[in-house]
Amino acid sequence: MPMPDLRHKEHTQDAVSDRERLSAGRLAITWMGFPFILAITMTGSVLALTAGLRTAVLATMVGSLAMFVYVGTLGEWGWRSGQSFAQIAQGVYGRRGYRIVSGLLSTLVLGWFAINTAMPAEILASAYHIPYPVTAAVLGILYVAITATGIVGLSRLSLSAVPVYAVLLVYGLAHLALRTAAGTPSAWPVPTMGFWPALSAVLAAFADSGTLAPDFNRWAKTRAASWIGSACGFPLGFGLAMGAGELFTGFLRAAHASYLHPFQNGNPVGYLLAFGGLPAAFAVAVAVINQGSNATHCLYNSTVGAAKLMSLRYRATALWLGLLGVALAASGVWKYLLDWLQVIGFAVPPIGGALIARYRAVLKQDGAAELADRTPYAPWIGTAVGWIAGGTILLTHSDATAPLALVTFAAGFLATSILDARTAARRQPQPAKP
């Protein structure tokens, strides 16, 4: 059966029908093209330098598996209901309250779209001496055009982005290993980050985008396809990308210390750029395709949420929202967004915790439809408890012993679960008095 044309119907206001669902393979490649990117490889390099190789690898393994459970569970709700994150949030947080939650996530991922557009634009501009605003505008408009085609466009770009980045990683690692095998190991920086902060960094790298898993998994044909797709994102794509950065940094121990700069030449793309010629041209092309895959995914999430909030068509929303993101990238304002996005990211895990707690409550009720009728205040209280816990950790600088993302998620999950359980107990029919 030919696949239906979904480019003009992204279901921002209604559920995806069974006949429009995607195959497990298409969903899997779409998911893998999201976190299997250069930016996550750079994050792995940073962790290897600041936490030490062994701690970084352990944090990556634990964090990737935790993200698999988190993303997979939220994605399953999307598959079961056929609804996007914004549609699910409306049922949980109420018709008005969901605007705060969905608006926050849409804004966050729009910021990440700008950043992931700016990164390949800077690489291209510096490699070929092109004015940065020009490269940012051209690449950004290209990414917006791909996003406007919907989930099918994302999967097609991922189908190119995943294999070319895999080839680049293998080539870069082999090139470095052969050149430095006989060299004298350089001094290894003294680790300043422990396991818990490293784990928090791993989780924070995709906590906001991972929470929007229903936007993708609502397209899954089966429950198995939903979980397979999530697994290709986490731990597979995410873990491989971050692990490659850690491995690359490990190889750099046998190189000159000047290579120990994750955001310059301490990553496969930056490393190959230094040699010029075909290796550099290949690295630039891969960066444009690879980071473009992530940028389009982020813009897709932002568009699906914003279109629901404002009752607009998907394509029109993608165009004006995307142009706003392109303007942020081209102007250089995105540099000021980076720290803000990382800080505000602590607000997202409690939302995911509250949603998963409510999903468990719904399953226990055999798929109760009217979620807003079940203690509508419980998710808000649970989310607020998570925010308070996160704020306390940040203000007391206790993140060295308390992983921010895990604590805030657990607080939101437990508070919502307790309130839901108490309400369910009160609604149980009481035995008649004799």
PDB file of N, CA, C and O in Angstrom, residues 212-242:
ATOM      1  N   LEU A 212       8.770  16.085  24.360  1.00  0.00           N
ATOM      2  CA  LEU A 212       7.854  16.256  23.235  1.00  0.00           C
ATOM      3  C   LEU A 212       7.745  14.997  22.382  1.00  0.00           C
ATOM      4  O   LEU A 212       7.295  15.055  21.231  1.00  0.00           O
ATOM      5  N   ALA A 213       8.117  13.855  22.941  1.00  0.00           N
ATOM      6  CA  ALA A 213       8.085  12.581  22.218  1.00  0.00           C
ATOM      7  C   ALA A 213       6.733  12.271  21.572  1.00  0.00           C
ATOM      8  O   ALA A 213       6.703  11.696  20.472  1.00  0.00           O
ATOM      9  N   PRO A 214       5.594  12.614  22.179  1.00  0.00           N
ATOM     10  CA  PRO A 214       4.315  12.310  21.511  1.00  0.00           C
ATOM     11  C   PRO A 214       4.181  12.924  20.127  1.00  0.00           C
ATOM     12  O   PRO A 214       3.456  12.377  19.279  1.00  0.00           O
ATOM     13  N   ASP A 215       4.854  14.049  19.867  1.00  0.00           N
ATOM     14  CA  ASP A 215       4.774  14.671  18.541  1.00  0.00           C
ATOM     15  C   ASP A 215       5.223  13.711  17.449  1.00  0.00           C
ATOM     16  O   ASP A 215       4.713  13.756  16.317  1.00  0.00           O
ATOM     17  N   PHE A 216       6.178  12.830  17.764  1.00  0.00           N
ATOM     18  CA  PHE A 216       6.678  11.866  16.791  1.00  0.00           C
ATOM     19  C   PHE A 216       5.975  10.516  16.906  1.00  0.00           C
ATOM     20  O   PHE A 216       5.594   9.919  15.901  1.00  0.00           O
ATOM     21  N   ASN A 217       5.807  10.029  18.120  1.00  0.00           N
ATOM     22  CA  ASN A 217       5.302   8.667  18.309  1.00  0.00           C
ATOM     23  C   ASN A 217       3.811   8.529  18.036  1.00  0.00           C
ATOM     24  O   ASN A 217       3.309   7.407  17.916  1.00  0.00           O
ATOM     25  N   ARG A 218       3.095   9.618  17.911  1.00  0.00           N
ATOM     26  CA  ARG A 218       1.681   9.531  17.519  1.00  0.00           C
ATOM     27  C   ARG A 218       1.540   8.962  16.111  1.00  0.00           C
ATOM     28  O   ARG A 218       0.469   8.514  15.711  1.00  0.00           O
ATOM     29  N   TRP A 219       2.650   8.947  15.355  1.00  0.00           N
ATOM     30  CA  TRP A 219       2.640   8.407  14.003  1.00  0.00           C
ATOM     31  C   TRP A 219       2.932   6.905  13.982  1.00  0.00           C
ATOM     32  O   TRP A 219       2.899   6.291  12.907  1.00  0.00           O
ATOM     33  N   ALA A 220       3.254   6.290  15.123  1.00  0.00           N
ATOM     34  CA  ALA A 220       3.617   4.871  15.153  1.00  0.00           C
ATOM     35  C   ALA A 220       2.400   3.987  14.889  1.00  0.00           C
ATOM     36  O   ALA A 220       1.310   4.246  15.389  1.00  0.00           O
ATOM     37  N   LYS A 221       2.605   2.923  14.121  1.00  0.00           N
ATOM     38  CA  LYS A 221       1.511   2.009  13.817  1.00  0.00           C
ATOM     39  C   LYS A 221       1.164   1.121  14.999  1.00  0.00           C
ATOM     40  O   LYS A 221       0.004   0.784  15.227  1.00  0.00           O
ATOM     41  N   THR A 222       2.173   0.690  15.724  1.00  0.00           N
ATOM     42  CA  THR A 222       1.974  -0.243  16.834  1.00  0.00           C
ATOM     43  C   THR A 222       2.742   0.226  18.061  1.00  0.00           C
ATOM     44  O   THR A 222       3.607   1.107  17.974  1.00  0.00           O
ATOM     45  N   ARG A 223       2.436  -0.374  19.189  1.00  0.00           N
ATOM     46  CA  ARG A 223       3.169  -0.069  20.416  1.00  0.00           C
ATOM     47  C   ARG A 223       4.640  -0.436  20.267  1.00  0.00           C
ATOM     48  O   ARG A 223       5.526   0.295  20.715  1.00  0.00           O
ATOM     49  N   ALA A 224       4.897  -1.577  19.615  1.00  0.00           N
ATOM     50  CA  ALA A 224       6.290  -1.989  19.399  1.00  0.00           C
ATOM     51  C   ALA A 224       7.022  -0.967  18.540  1.00  0.00           C
ATOM     52  O   ALA A 224       8.181  -0.624  18.819  1.00  0.00           O
ATOM     53  N   ALA A 225       6.358  -0.460  17.503  1.00  0.00           N
ATOM     54  CA  ALA A 225       6.996   0.538  16.637  1.00  0.00           C
ATOM     55  C   ALA A 225       7.310   1.803  17.416  1.00  0.00           C
ATOM     56  O   ALA A 225       8.341   2.453  17.191  1.00  0.00           O
ATOM     57  N   SER A 226       6.434   2.171  18.341  1.00  0.00           N
ATOM     58  CA  SER A 226       6.661   3.354  19.172  1.00  0.00           C
ATOM     59  C   SER A 226       7.915   3.189  20.021  1.00  0.00           C
ATOM     60  O   SER A 226       8.768   4.083  20.081  1.00  0.00           O
ATOM     61  N   TRP A 227       8.054   2.033  20.653  1.00  0.00           N
ATOM     62  CA  TRP A 227       9.207   1.805  21.526  1.00  0.00           C
ATOM     63  C   TRP A 227      10.490   1.605  20.717  1.00  0.00           C
ATOM     64  O   TRP A 227      11.570   2.021  21.140  1.00  0.00           O
ATOM     65  N   ILE A 228      10.390   0.974  19.553  1.00  0.00           N
ATOM     66  CA  ILE A 228      11.572   0.817  18.700  1.00  0.00           C
ATOM     67  C   ILE A 228      12.063   2.185  18.242  1.00  0.00           C
ATOM     68  O   ILE A 228      13.270   2.470  18.234  1.00  0.00           O
ATOM     69  N   GLY A 229      11.132   3.051  17.848  1.00  0.00           N
ATOM     70  CA  GLY A 229      11.513   4.393  17.445  1.00  0.00           C
ATOM     71  C   GLY A 229      12.208   5.145  18.564  1.00  0.00           C
ATOM     72  O   GLY A 229      13.255   5.770  18.366  1.00  0.00           O
ATOM     73  N   SER A 230      11.634   5.068  19.779  1.00  0.00           N
ATOM     74  CA  SER A 230      12.244   5.732  20.929  1.00  0.00           C
ATOM     75  C   SER A 230      13.631   5.183  21.210  1.00  0.00           C
ATOM     76  O   SER A 230      14.553   5.932  21.532  1.00  0.00           O
ATOM     77  N   ALA A 231      13.789   3.858  21.077  1.00  0.00           N
ATOM     78  CA  ALA A 231      15.084   3.230  21.349  1.00  0.00           C
ATOM     79  C   ALA A 231      16.141   3.677  20.341  1.00  0.00           C
ATOM     80  O   ALA A 231      17.326   3.791  20.686  1.00  0.00           O
ATOM     81  N   CYS A 232      15.740   3.938  19.107  1.00  0.00           N
ATOM     82  CA  CYS A 232      16.706   4.405  18.116  1.00  0.00           C
ATOM     83  C   CYS A 232      17.182   5.816  18.428  1.00  0.00           C
ATOM     84  O   CYS A 232      18.292   6.203  18.044  1.00  0.00           O
ATOM     85  N   GLY A 233      16.333   6.576  19.126  1.00  0.00           N
ATOM     86  CA  GLY A 233      16.775   7.882  19.599  1.00  0.00           C
ATOM     87  C   GLY A 233      17.588   7.771  20.865  1.00  0.00           C
ATOM     88  O   GLY A 233      18.683   8.333  20.983  1.00  0.00           O
ATOM     89  N   PHE A 234      17.060   6.993  21.824  1.00  0.00           N
ATOM     90  CA  PHE A 234      17.685   6.786  23.132  1.00  0.00           C
ATOM     91  C   PHE A 234      17.510   5.316  23.506  1.00  0.00           C
ATOM     92  O   PHE A 234      16.372   4.824  23.549  1.00  0.00           O
ATOM     93  N   PRO A 235      18.559   4.588  23.754  1.00  0.00           N
ATOM     94  CA  PRO A 235      19.943   5.057  23.933  1.00  0.00           C
ATOM     95  C   PRO A 235      20.794   5.068  22.658  1.00  0.00           C
ATOM     96  O   PRO A 235      21.915   5.547  22.692  1.00  0.00           O
ATOM     97  N   LEU A 236      20.269   4.547  21.526  1.00  0.00           N
ATOM     98  CA  LEU A 236      21.132   4.294  20.381  1.00  0.00           C
ATOM     99  C   LEU A 236      21.757   5.566  19.797  1.00  0.00           C
ATOM    100  O   LEU A 236      22.972   5.764  19.869  1.00  0.00           O
ATOM    101  N   GLY A 237      20.941   6.439  19.183  1.00  0.00           N
ATOM    102  CA  GLY A 237      21.494   7.619  18.536  1.00  0.00           C
ATOM    103  C   GLY A 237      22.195   8.556  19.503  1.00  0.00           C
ATOM    104  O   GLY A 237      23.318   9.017  19.255  1.00  0.00           O
ATOM    105  N   PHE A 238      21.544   8.828  20.622  1.00  0.00           N
ATOM    106  CA  PHE A 238      22.090   9.726  21.630  1.00  0.00           C
ATOM    107  C   PHE A 238      23.366   9.156  22.236  1.00  0.00           C
ATOM    108  O   PHE A 238      24.390   9.853  22.335  1.00  0.00           O
ATOM    109  N   GLY A 239      23.325   7.890  22.632  1.00  0.00           N
ATOM    110  CA  GLY A 239      24.479   7.268  23.270  1.00  0.00           C
ATOM    111  C   GLY A 239      25.674   7.156  22.339  1.00  0.00           C
ATOM    112  O   GLY A 239      26.816   7.386  22.742  1.00  0.00           O
ATOM    113  N   LEU A 240      25.420   6.817  21.058  1.00  0.00           N
ATOM    114  CA  LEU A 240      26.515   6.706  20.100  1.00  0.00           C
ATOM    115  C   LEU A 240      27.160   8.058  19.834  1.00  0.00           C
ATOM    116  O   LEU A 240      28.382   8.165  19.742  1.00  0.00           O
ATOM    117  N   ALA A 241      26.330   9.101  19.689  1.00  0.00           N
ATOM    118  CA  ALA A 241      26.878  10.434  19.411  1.00  0.00           C
ATOM    119  C   ALA A 241      27.716  10.936  20.578  1.00  0.00           C
ATOM    120  O   ALA A 241      28.828  11.449  20.393  1.00  0.00           O
ATOM    121  N   MET A 242      27.200  10.784  21.798  1.00  0.00           N
ATOM    122  CA  MET A 242      27.931  11.266  22.961  1.00  0.00           C
ATOM    123  C   MET A 242      29.155  10.395  23.227  1.00  0.00           C
ATOM    124  O   MET A 242      30.241  10.894  23.561  1.00  0.00           O
TER     125      MET A 242
END
